[in-house]
């Protein structure tokens, strides 16, 4: 869900999360792109249950994802989506 | 007005565990905590179960090391205590006792390990000395700079967020009455024995009458004991802890360093917890002295030094994100050993605080409860508050 009226967006871009193509806009975070399209699970816990992000402001570390090109773990909530980015949630 | 056999001041690990043991033994127990259960060092520490002699006892010369060796007997009791805790409390505390390695990187440190191990073995603690390759065979994540390690199969870690609440819950089930956000304002001795304690919760004053008082208030212990006109020589110490992001299993053991400040373990969820005694900065009161009620602040050089030590020993740590650093305030006594036992200057008054109390706290609690029940417990002699009796010659 995105606000559609009276809003100026960056250019349309596309990222890939776990092989699924997600439409996003320049200036949005990876977490925003995921959540806007219903991808709320960022990992599974030790008991196999789905876990989402918690604080969405860079503090809790619950939204770590892997940028596969650099094999680098980042916080999805404070990392801007960039066109063509390939992301894995399970690192 | 509340009247109990025992009043415990402090809702940390030792206070809650002692409440459990005393309540189980049939005593009526009231516990008051000025903040929240497990809010101090009991819940802030890094969760090491370390039974090898601590590095700080070795770096200050032979006299202190001899004194520390006397705590080995307590460590042996603590090993058994931890093996039974989850069953006793019926709670998953993420206790892991898959061994601990204290590593050395230089020939001088290897010599320290050898001296330490000799002391431990003579005290009945089965440490084994391993060369670097043997240590890496046990823990392949160890880097090439590890020259040797002493291994103790009983060491490990547990979850400090889980333990004290579990003790508090069990104590309440056993009949102890626990109140939080209740501040003790005064302690008055009654004649011929016992105490009247004034406590305040919100705007409400309450008189708590008890035959025995047990102060287990961590860094606040000297201030609480001052209410009874007693000196307890404990000094606040602010430490640093760090957590990396979760990663796959890389560290089954507790890792410590004999010559550098480092402790490291992988928690149940997969985060690597890194600490080892790096200082943080205690908050200051405007009128002078330390402010224990304000959070200690992180010293950037401590953090970088701590992480450097971790990466030097386990190079893979360098690829992980640091997700959290926090400070916690514990205490250290004038002679570095914890203080636990009866203050004979004031009959009925007991105290326990002074560090190492995640690993040893459950054992202190069990033994203190026996002492308060009238038993003579030799294992606690080495920690007796009476070794500082001279400070209370004109007090009490």
Short mmCIF file of C-alpha atoms in Angstrom, two decimals:
data_model
loop_
_atom_site.label_atom_id
_atom_site.label_comp_id
_atom_site.label_asym_id
_atom_site.label_seq_id
_atom_site.Cartn_x
_atom_site.Cartn_y
_atom_site.Cartn_z
CA UNK A 1 0.00 0.00 0.00
CA UNK A 2 1.40 3.37 -0.96
CA UNK A 3 0.05 6.90 -0.78
CA UNK A 4 -0.91 7.64 -4.37
CA UNK A 5 -2.11 11.23 -4.32
CA UNK A 6 -0.18 14.47 -3.92
CA UNK A 7 3.13 12.71 -3.70
CA UNK A 8 6.30 13.13 -5.73
CA UNK A 9 8.29 9.95 -6.26
CA UNK A 10 11.69 9.11 -7.58
CA UNK A 11 12.11 7.10 -10.76
CA UNK A 12 10.52 3.67 -10.94
CA UNK A 13 13.07 0.94 -10.24
CA UNK A 14 13.03 -2.81 -9.69
CA UNK A 15 14.76 -4.95 -7.11
CA UNK A 16 14.75 -8.69 -6.56
CA UNK A 17 14.15 -10.23 -3.12
CA UNK A 18 14.60 -14.00 -2.85
CA UNK A 19 14.15 -14.16 -6.63
CA UNK A 20 10.90 -12.22 -6.64
CA UNK A 21 10.87 -8.97 -8.65
CA UNK A 22 9.59 -6.00 -6.64
CA UNK A 23 8.66 -2.62 -8.08
CA UNK A 24 9.98 0.30 -6.06
CA UNK A 25 10.89 3.96 -6.41
CA UNK A 26 14.19 5.70 -6.01
CA UNK A 27 14.49 6.95 -2.43
CA UNK A 28 12.63 4.04 -0.86
CA UNK A 29 14.34 1.60 1.46
CA UNK A 30 14.56 -2.11 0.78
CA UNK A 31 12.17 -2.66 3.71
CA UNK A 32 9.65 -0.22 2.24
CA UNK A 33 9.71 -2.05 -1.09
CA UNK A 34 9.25 -5.40 0.65
CA UNK A 35 6.48 -4.29 3.00
CA UNK A 36 4.61 -2.42 0.25
CA UNK A 37 4.22 -5.68 -1.55
CA UNK A 38 3.33 -7.83 1.40
CA UNK A 39 6.76 -9.35 2.09
CA UNK A 40 6.70 -9.01 5.86
CA UNK A 41 8.93 -11.96 6.72
CA UNK A 42 12.60 -11.08 7.06
CA UNK A 43 13.76 -14.38 8.55
CA UNK A 44 12.67 -17.46 10.45
CA UNK A 45 13.61 -17.86 14.12
CA UNK A 46 15.28 -20.88 15.68
CA UNK A 47 11.88 -22.58 15.93
CA UNK A 48 11.14 -21.95 12.25
CA UNK A 49 8.57 -19.24 12.85
CA UNK A 50 8.44 -16.15 10.61
CA UNK A 51 9.86 -12.92 12.01
CA UNK A 52 9.30 -9.40 10.71
CA UNK A 53 11.19 -6.19 11.31
CA UNK A 54 10.57 -4.52 14.62
CA UNK A 55 11.67 -0.90 14.87
CA UNK A 56 12.01 0.18 11.21
CA UNK A 57 14.53 2.79 12.26
CA UNK A 58 17.88 1.05 12.28
CA UNK A 59 18.07 0.04 15.91
CA UNK A 60 16.83 -3.49 16.42
CA UNK A 61 18.75 -5.40 13.76
CA UNK A 62 15.75 -7.62 13.00
CA UNK A 63 15.63 -6.73 9.28
CA UNK A 64 19.11 -7.77 8.19
CA UNK A 65 19.18 -8.94 4.57
CA UNK A 66 22.05 -9.91 2.25
CA UNK A 67 23.05 -7.90 -0.82
CA UNK A 68 24.09 -10.87 -2.87
CA UNK A 69 26.39 -9.00 -5.29
CA UNK A 70 28.71 -7.96 -2.44
CA UNK A 71 27.69 -10.71 -0.03
CA UNK A 72 27.12 -7.97 2.54
CA UNK A 73 24.53 -7.95 5.33
CA UNK A 74 22.63 -4.69 5.69
CA UNK A 75 19.60 -3.40 7.57
CA UNK A 76 16.76 -3.31 5.05
CA UNK A 77 15.08 -0.46 6.91
CA UNK A 78 17.92 2.03 6.43
CA UNK A 79 19.35 0.86 3.10
CA UNK A 80 18.05 2.50 -0.06
CA UNK A 81 16.77 0.23 -2.80
CA UNK A 82 18.76 0.61 -6.01
CA UNK A 83 17.67 -0.49 -9.44
CA UNK A 84 18.69 -4.07 -10.15
CA UNK A 85 19.65 -4.89 -6.55
CA UNK A 86 19.54 -8.60 -5.75
CA UNK A 87 18.64 -9.38 -2.16
CA UNK A 88 18.33 -12.56 -0.10
CA UNK A 89 16.52 -12.55 3.21
CA UNK A 90 18.15 -15.65 4.70
CA UNK A 91 21.78 -14.61 4.08
CA UNK B 1 2.84 -3.08 57.84
CA UNK B 2 4.41 -6.31 56.78
CA UNK B 3 6.11 -8.73 59.13
CA UNK B 4 8.28 -11.51 57.76
CA UNK B 5 11.16 -13.70 58.81
CA UNK B 6 13.32 -12.23 56.06
CA UNK B 7 13.41 -9.01 54.09
CA UNK B 8 15.49 -9.12 50.92
CA UNK B 9 16.53 -5.82 49.39
CA UNK B 10 17.33 -6.14 45.68
CA UNK B 11 15.50 -7.95 42.90
CA UNK B 12 18.48 -9.18 40.96
CA UNK B 13 19.70 -12.72 40.47
CA UNK B 14 21.01 -13.26 43.99
CA UNK B 15 18.02 -11.65 45.74
CA UNK B 16 15.42 -13.55 43.74
CA UNK B 17 17.27 -16.87 43.99
CA UNK B 18 17.76 -16.46 47.74
CA UNK B 19 14.07 -15.63 48.09
CA UNK B 20 13.30 -18.92 46.40
CA UNK B 21 15.57 -21.00 48.62
CA UNK B 22 14.39 -19.35 51.84
CA UNK B 23 10.73 -19.66 50.88
CA UNK B 24 11.22 -23.30 50.00
CA UNK B 25 12.86 -23.82 53.38
CA UNK B 26 9.70 -22.50 55.01
CA UNK B 27 10.66 -18.90 55.83
CA UNK B 28 8.26 -16.04 55.20
CA UNK B 29 10.03 -13.81 52.69
CA UNK B 30 9.45 -10.28 51.45
CA UNK B 31 11.59 -8.91 48.59
CA UNK B 32 11.67 -5.25 47.66
CA UNK B 33 13.25 -3.87 44.52
CA UNK B 34 13.64 -0.15 43.84
CA UNK B 35 13.42 -0.57 40.08
CA UNK B 36 12.38 -3.67 38.16
CA UNK B 37 13.34 -7.31 38.54
CA UNK B 38 16.59 -8.06 36.67
CA UNK B 39 17.12 -4.44 35.65
CA UNK B 40 20.73 -4.17 36.86
CA UNK B 41 23.87 -6.19 36.26
CA UNK B 42 21.96 -9.49 36.56
CA UNK B 43 20.28 -8.79 33.24
CA UNK B 44 22.93 -6.61 31.60
CA UNK B 45 25.89 -8.97 31.75
CA UNK B 46 27.08 -11.06 28.81
CA UNK B 47 25.94 -14.42 30.21
CA UNK B 48 29.29 -16.20 30.54
CA UNK B 49 29.53 -19.31 32.67
CA UNK B 50 33.23 -19.05 33.42
CA UNK B 51 34.80 -21.40 35.89
CA UNK B 52 38.46 -20.99 34.98
CA UNK B 53 40.28 -18.40 37.03
CA UNK B 54 39.63 -14.95 35.71
CA UNK B 55 42.28 -13.02 33.89
CA UNK B 56 42.00 -10.11 36.31
CA UNK B 57 43.13 -12.34 39.16
CA UNK B 58 46.27 -13.32 37.26
CA UNK B 59 47.41 -9.92 36.07
CA UNK B 60 47.80 -8.42 39.51
CA UNK B 61 50.43 -10.73 40.90
CA UNK B 62 50.71 -13.86 42.97
CA UNK B 63 49.04 -12.62 46.17
CA UNK B 64 45.75 -11.95 44.44
CA UNK B 65 46.00 -15.16 42.47
CA UNK B 66 46.37 -17.13 45.69
CA UNK B 67 43.25 -15.48 47.02
CA UNK B 68 41.41 -16.22 43.80
CA UNK B 69 42.40 -19.84 43.95
CA UNK B 70 40.23 -20.10 47.05
CA UNK B 71 37.24 -19.32 44.88
CA UNK B 72 37.90 -22.44 42.81
CA UNK B 73 36.00 -24.51 45.35
CA UNK B 74 33.00 -22.23 44.82
CA UNK B 75 33.39 -22.56 41.05
CA UNK B 76 33.15 -26.32 41.43
CA UNK B 77 29.88 -25.95 43.34
CA UNK B 78 28.65 -23.54 40.66
CA UNK B 79 29.31 -26.07 37.89
CA UNK B 80 26.95 -28.52 39.57
CA UNK B 81 24.46 -25.76 40.33
CA UNK B 82 24.19 -24.75 36.67
CA UNK B 83 23.86 -28.35 35.49
CA UNK B 84 20.70 -28.67 37.56
CA UNK B 85 19.15 -25.21 37.15
CA UNK B 86 16.87 -25.68 34.15
CA UNK B 87 15.40 -28.83 35.64
CA UNK B 88 15.02 -27.23 39.06
CA UNK B 89 13.27 -24.13 37.70
CA UNK B 90 11.42 -25.89 34.89
CA UNK B 91 12.42 -23.11 32.48
CA UNK B 92 14.52 -23.01 29.32
CA UNK B 93 17.39 -20.67 30.22
CA UNK B 94 19.42 -21.43 27.08
CA UNK B 95 22.06 -22.97 29.31
CA UNK B 96 24.88 -24.30 27.17
CA UNK B 97 27.81 -26.04 28.85
CA UNK B 98 29.78 -27.18 25.82
CA UNK B 99 33.13 -26.10 27.18
CA UNK B 100 35.27 -23.01 27.42
CA UNK B 101 38.65 -22.10 25.96
CA UNK B 102 40.91 -19.48 27.51
CA UNK B 103 43.35 -18.59 24.74
CA UNK B 104 46.92 -17.26 24.65
CA UNK B 105 48.69 -15.47 21.78
CA UNK B 106 52.21 -14.98 23.13
CA UNK B 107 54.75 -17.20 24.94
CA UNK B 108 54.29 -15.03 28.05
CA UNK B 109 50.56 -15.67 27.96
CA UNK B 110 51.16 -19.39 27.48
CA UNK B 111 53.26 -19.30 30.68
CA UNK B 112 50.36 -17.57 32.45
CA UNK B 113 48.00 -20.29 31.24
CA UNK B 114 50.36 -22.96 32.53
CA UNK B 115 50.59 -21.31 35.95
CA UNK B 116 46.83 -20.86 36.07
CA UNK B 117 46.16 -24.42 35.05
CA UNK B 118 48.51 -25.76 37.77
CA UNK B 119 46.55 -23.81 40.38
CA UNK B 120 43.25 -25.03 39.02
CA UNK B 121 44.25 -28.67 38.86
CA UNK B 122 45.53 -28.56 42.43
CA UNK B 123 42.14 -27.12 43.37
CA UNK B 124 40.31 -29.96 41.65
CA UNK B 125 39.25 -28.13 38.50
CA UNK B 126 39.98 -30.26 35.45
CA UNK B 127 41.44 -27.74 33.01
CA UNK B 128 43.42 -29.14 30.11
CA UNK B 129 46.20 -27.29 28.31
CA UNK B 130 45.96 -27.49 24.52
CA UNK B 131 48.35 -26.27 21.88
CA UNK B 132 46.99 -24.01 19.14
CA UNK B 133 46.17 -26.82 16.73
CA UNK B 134 44.40 -28.87 19.38
CA UNK B 135 42.38 -25.78 20.34
CA UNK B 136 41.48 -25.20 16.69
CA UNK B 137 40.44 -28.83 16.37
CA UNK B 138 37.92 -28.22 19.17
CA UNK B 139 36.89 -24.81 17.87
CA UNK B 140 37.74 -24.39 14.18
CA UNK B 141 36.74 -20.71 14.22
CA UNK B 142 39.86 -19.85 16.27
CA UNK B 143 42.41 -17.97 14.16
CA UNK B 144 46.08 -18.77 13.51
CA UNK B 145 47.33 -16.43 16.26
CA UNK B 146 46.06 -18.69 19.02
CA UNK B 147 49.19 -20.35 20.42
CA UNK B 148 47.55 -22.32 23.19
CA UNK B 149 44.38 -22.56 25.21
CA UNK B 150 43.23 -23.99 28.49
CA UNK B 151 40.02 -25.95 28.14
CA UNK B 152 37.38 -26.62 30.75
CA UNK B 153 34.54 -28.84 29.62
CA UNK B 154 31.99 -27.38 32.04
CA UNK B 155 32.08 -23.77 30.86
CA UNK B 156 29.55 -22.16 28.58
CA UNK B 157 26.83 -19.55 28.71
CA UNK B 158 23.18 -18.90 29.50
CA UNK B 159 20.59 -16.19 28.98
CA UNK B 160 20.76 -13.41 31.59
CA UNK B 161 17.37 -12.10 30.43
CA UNK B 162 15.75 -15.41 31.40
CA UNK B 163 17.41 -16.50 34.64
CA UNK B 164 16.40 -13.89 37.22
CA UNK B 165 12.74 -13.67 36.11
CA UNK B 166 12.64 -17.47 36.39
CA UNK B 167 13.97 -17.28 39.97
CA UNK B 168 11.51 -14.50 40.80
CA UNK B 169 8.61 -16.49 39.41
CA UNK B 170 9.62 -19.63 41.30
CA UNK B 171 10.13 -17.62 44.51
CA UNK B 172 6.63 -16.14 44.24
CA UNK B 173 5.21 -19.62 43.61
CA UNK B 174 6.99 -20.79 46.77
CA UNK B 175 5.31 -18.02 48.73
CA UNK B 176 7.75 -15.08 48.66
CA UNK B 177 6.11 -11.66 48.28
CA UNK B 178 7.94 -9.52 45.74
CA UNK B 179 7.34 -5.85 45.17
CA UNK B 180 9.03 -3.64 42.58
CA UNK B 181 9.39 0.16 42.33
CA UNK B 182 9.55 0.20 46.11
CA UNK B 183 12.41 2.19 47.63
CA UNK B 184 13.92 1.49 51.01
CA UNK B 185 14.29 4.78 52.89
CA UNK B 186 15.52 3.71 56.32
CA UNK B 187 16.68 0.66 58.24
CA UNK B 188 16.32 0.69 62.02
CA UNK B 189 17.48 -2.01 64.42
CA UNK B 190 14.91 -3.23 66.92
CA UNK B 191 15.66 -4.34 70.44
CA UNK B 192 16.38 -7.17 71.20
CA UNK B 193 16.63 -8.16 67.50
CA UNK B 194 15.22 -7.62 64.05
CA UNK B 195 14.68 -4.57 61.91
CA UNK B 196 12.11 -1.95 60.98
CA UNK B 197 12.44 -0.82 57.40
CA UNK B 198 10.60 2.13 55.93
CA UNK B 199 9.84 1.73 52.25
CA UNK B 200 8.04 3.89 49.74
CA UNK B 201 6.17 2.89 46.62
CA UNK B 202 4.78 5.83 44.69
CA UNK B 203 3.31 7.98 47.45
CA UNK B 204 2.64 5.05 49.72
CA UNK B 205 4.79 4.45 52.79
CA UNK B 206 5.08 0.98 54.26
CA UNK B 207 6.86 -0.38 57.35
CA UNK B 208 8.49 -3.73 56.75
CA UNK B 209 9.42 -5.62 59.88
CA UNK B 210 11.81 -8.54 59.58
CA UNK B 211 14.01 -10.71 61.78
CA UNK B 212 16.71 -10.84 59.11
CA UNK B 213 17.73 -8.49 56.32
CA UNK B 214 19.59 -9.59 53.22
CA UNK B 215 20.98 -6.85 50.99
CA UNK B 216 21.72 -8.01 47.43
CA UNK B 217 21.48 -4.74 45.60
CA UNK B 218 24.50 -4.91 43.30
CA UNK B 219 26.13 -1.52 42.83
CA UNK B 220 23.56 0.02 45.19
CA UNK B 221 24.59 -2.29 48.04
CA UNK B 222 26.86 0.23 49.83
CA UNK B 223 24.09 2.85 49.76
CA UNK B 224 21.52 0.41 51.16
CA UNK B 225 23.95 -0.77 53.84
CA UNK B 226 24.64 2.86 54.73
CA UNK B 227 20.98 3.02 55.83
CA UNK B 228 21.97 0.49 58.49
CA UNK B 229 25.06 2.59 59.37
CA UNK B 230 27.44 0.07 57.81
CA UNK B 231 30.36 0.42 55.40
CA UNK B 232 30.52 -2.17 52.64
CA UNK B 233 33.59 -1.53 50.47
CA UNK B 234 32.17 -2.15 47.03
CA UNK B 235 32.90 0.16 44.13
CA UNK B 236 30.80 0.55 40.99
CA UNK B 237 32.32 -0.60 37.71
CA UNK B 238 30.77 0.11 34.33
CA UNK B 239 31.43 -2.45 31.62
CA UNK B 240 30.77 -2.80 27.90
CA UNK B 241 28.96 -5.60 26.09
CA UNK B 242 28.42 -6.01 22.34
CA UNK B 243 26.27 -8.21 20.13
CA UNK B 244 26.77 -9.02 16.47
CA UNK B 245 24.02 -9.92 14.09
CA UNK B 246 22.90 -13.55 14.10
CA UNK B 247 24.94 -15.98 12.12
CA UNK B 248 25.13 -19.74 11.64
CA UNK B 249 26.75 -21.84 14.38
CA UNK B 250 30.44 -20.90 14.55
CA UNK B 251 31.27 -20.92 18.27
CA UNK B 252 30.08 -23.82 20.43
CA UNK B 253 32.36 -22.84 23.34
CA UNK B 254 32.84 -19.87 25.60
CA UNK B 255 36.02 -18.09 24.49
CA UNK B 256 38.11 -16.06 26.92
CA UNK B 257 41.63 -14.62 26.70
CA UNK B 258 44.29 -14.96 29.37
CA UNK B 259 46.18 -11.79 28.42
CA UNK B 260 43.60 -9.51 26.83
CA UNK B 261 40.14 -8.41 27.81
CA UNK B 262 37.87 -10.72 25.87
CA UNK B 263 34.93 -13.00 26.40
CA UNK B 264 32.89 -14.23 23.52
CA UNK B 265 30.12 -16.72 22.96
CA UNK B 266 27.37 -17.40 20.47
CA UNK B 267 23.96 -17.00 22.02
CA UNK B 268 21.10 -19.37 21.31
CA UNK B 269 19.64 -17.06 18.65
CA UNK B 270 22.98 -16.97 16.81
CA UNK B 271 24.31 -13.57 17.85
CA UNK B 272 27.90 -13.44 19.03
CA UNK B 273 28.08 -11.65 22.39
CA UNK B 274 31.43 -9.92 22.94
CA UNK B 275 32.64 -8.50 26.23
CA UNK B 276 35.46 -9.21 28.64
CA UNK B 277 35.79 -6.31 31.02
CA UNK B 278 36.29 -3.23 28.86
CA UNK B 279 35.45 -0.07 30.82
CA UNK B 280 32.51 2.18 30.20
CA UNK B 281 32.13 5.59 31.79
CA UNK B 282 29.97 5.86 34.90
CA UNK B 283 27.56 8.78 34.91
CA UNK B 284 28.50 11.61 37.29
CA UNK B 285 26.30 13.38 39.78
CA UNK B 286 26.35 17.17 39.51
CA UNK B 287 27.36 17.37 43.18
CA UNK B 288 30.23 14.91 42.73
CA UNK B 289 30.46 11.13 42.78
CA UNK B 290 28.93 8.57 40.49
CA UNK B 291 25.28 8.49 39.49
CA UNK B 292 24.22 4.85 39.53
CA UNK B 293 20.73 5.68 38.39
CA UNK B 294 21.86 7.11 35.05
CA UNK B 295 23.16 4.89 32.29
CA UNK B 296 26.92 4.57 31.90
CA UNK B 297 28.20 5.73 28.52
CA UNK B 298 30.23 3.82 25.98
CA UNK B 299 33.91 4.65 25.56
CA UNK B 300 34.63 4.36 21.81
CA UNK B 301 38.19 3.10 22.41
CA UNK B 302 36.83 0.31 24.61
CA UNK B 303 34.49 -0.78 21.89
CA UNK B 304 37.10 -0.78 19.15
CA UNK B 305 39.60 -2.52 21.42
CA UNK B 306 37.10 -5.17 22.42
CA UNK B 307 36.10 -5.88 18.82
CA UNK B 308 39.77 -5.94 17.73
CA UNK B 309 40.52 -8.58 20.35
CA UNK B 310 37.50 -10.61 19.18
CA UNK B 311 38.54 -10.46 15.52
CA UNK B 312 42.16 -11.33 16.34
CA UNK B 313 40.99 -14.54 17.99
CA UNK B 314 38.04 -15.42 15.73
CA UNK B 315 38.68 -13.70 12.37
CA UNK B 316 35.17 -14.50 11.06
CA UNK B 317 33.79 -11.99 13.54
CA UNK B 318 35.18 -9.27 11.28
CA UNK B 319 32.61 -10.09 8.60
CA UNK B 320 29.66 -9.67 10.97
CA UNK B 321 27.71 -6.50 11.66
CA UNK B 322 27.73 -5.14 15.17
CA UNK B 323 24.06 -4.58 15.98
CA UNK B 324 24.24 -3.48 19.60
CA UNK B 325 26.59 -2.25 22.29
CA UNK B 326 25.41 -1.63 25.84
CA UNK B 327 26.77 -0.80 29.24
CA UNK B 328 26.06 -2.37 32.60
CA UNK B 329 27.15 -1.52 36.10
CA UNK B 330 28.55 -4.14 38.43
CA UNK B 331 30.76 -3.73 41.50
CA UNK B 332 34.17 -4.74 42.65
CA UNK B 333 35.29 -5.09 46.26
CA UNK B 334 38.42 -3.67 47.83
CA UNK B 335 40.18 -7.05 47.40
CA UNK B 336 38.41 -8.09 44.15
CA UNK B 337 36.58 -11.02 45.72
CA UNK B 338 32.81 -10.84 46.03
CA UNK B 339 31.28 -10.16 49.44
CA UNK B 340 28.73 -12.71 50.64
CA UNK B 341 27.63 -13.63 54.13
CA UNK B 342 26.69 -12.34 57.55
CA UNK B 343 27.81 -8.94 58.81
CA UNK B 344 28.54 -10.05 62.35
CA UNK B 345 28.70 -6.44 63.58
CA UNK B 346 24.90 -6.33 63.11
CA UNK B 347 23.25 -9.65 64.01
CA UNK B 348 20.63 -10.65 61.45
CA UNK B 349 22.17 -8.55 58.68
CA UNK B 350 23.45 -10.30 55.55
CA UNK B 351 24.86 -9.04 52.28
CA UNK B 352 25.96 -10.40 48.89
CA UNK B 353 27.35 -8.44 45.96
CA UNK B 354 30.62 -7.80 44.21
CA UNK B 355 30.82 -9.27 40.75
CA UNK B 356 31.12 -12.69 39.07
CA UNK B 357 27.52 -13.08 40.15
CA UNK B 358 25.98 -14.42 36.98
CA UNK B 359 28.22 -17.47 37.05
CA UNK B 360 28.31 -17.69 40.84
CA UNK B 361 25.04 -16.00 41.82
CA UNK B 362 22.85 -19.10 41.96
CA UNK B 363 25.46 -20.75 44.19
CA UNK B 364 25.82 -17.71 46.45
CA UNK B 365 22.05 -17.69 46.85
CA UNK B 366 21.86 -21.34 47.79
CA UNK B 367 24.68 -20.98 50.34
CA UNK B 368 23.46 -17.67 51.80
CA UNK B 369 20.03 -19.18 52.35
CA UNK B 370 21.68 -21.95 54.37
CA UNK B 371 23.70 -19.42 56.38
CA UNK B 372 20.53 -17.42 57.09
CA UNK B 373 18.89 -20.64 58.20
CA UNK B 374 21.55 -20.97 60.88
CA UNK B 375 23.98 -23.34 59.18
CA UNK B 376 27.72 -22.87 59.14
CA UNK B 377 28.81 -22.91 55.47
CA UNK B 378 32.59 -23.06 55.14
CA UNK B 379 32.56 -22.53 51.40
CA UNK B 380 31.50 -18.93 51.97
CA UNK B 381 34.28 -18.11 54.48
CA UNK B 382 36.50 -16.71 51.76
CA UNK B 383 33.80 -14.18 50.85
CA UNK B 384 32.81 -13.14 54.35
CA UNK B 385 31.97 -9.44 54.78
CA UNK B 386 33.79 -9.71 58.11
CA UNK B 387 37.15 -9.50 56.34
CA UNK B 388 36.34 -5.79 56.19
CA UNK B 389 35.24 -5.66 59.84
CA UNK B 390 37.83 -2.98 60.60
CA UNK B 391 35.84 -0.55 58.46
CA UNK B 392 32.84 -1.06 60.72
CA UNK B 393 34.67 -0.82 64.07
CA UNK B 394 32.93 2.48 64.72
CA UNK B 395 29.75 1.70 62.80
CA UNK B 396 26.70 -0.50 63.14
#
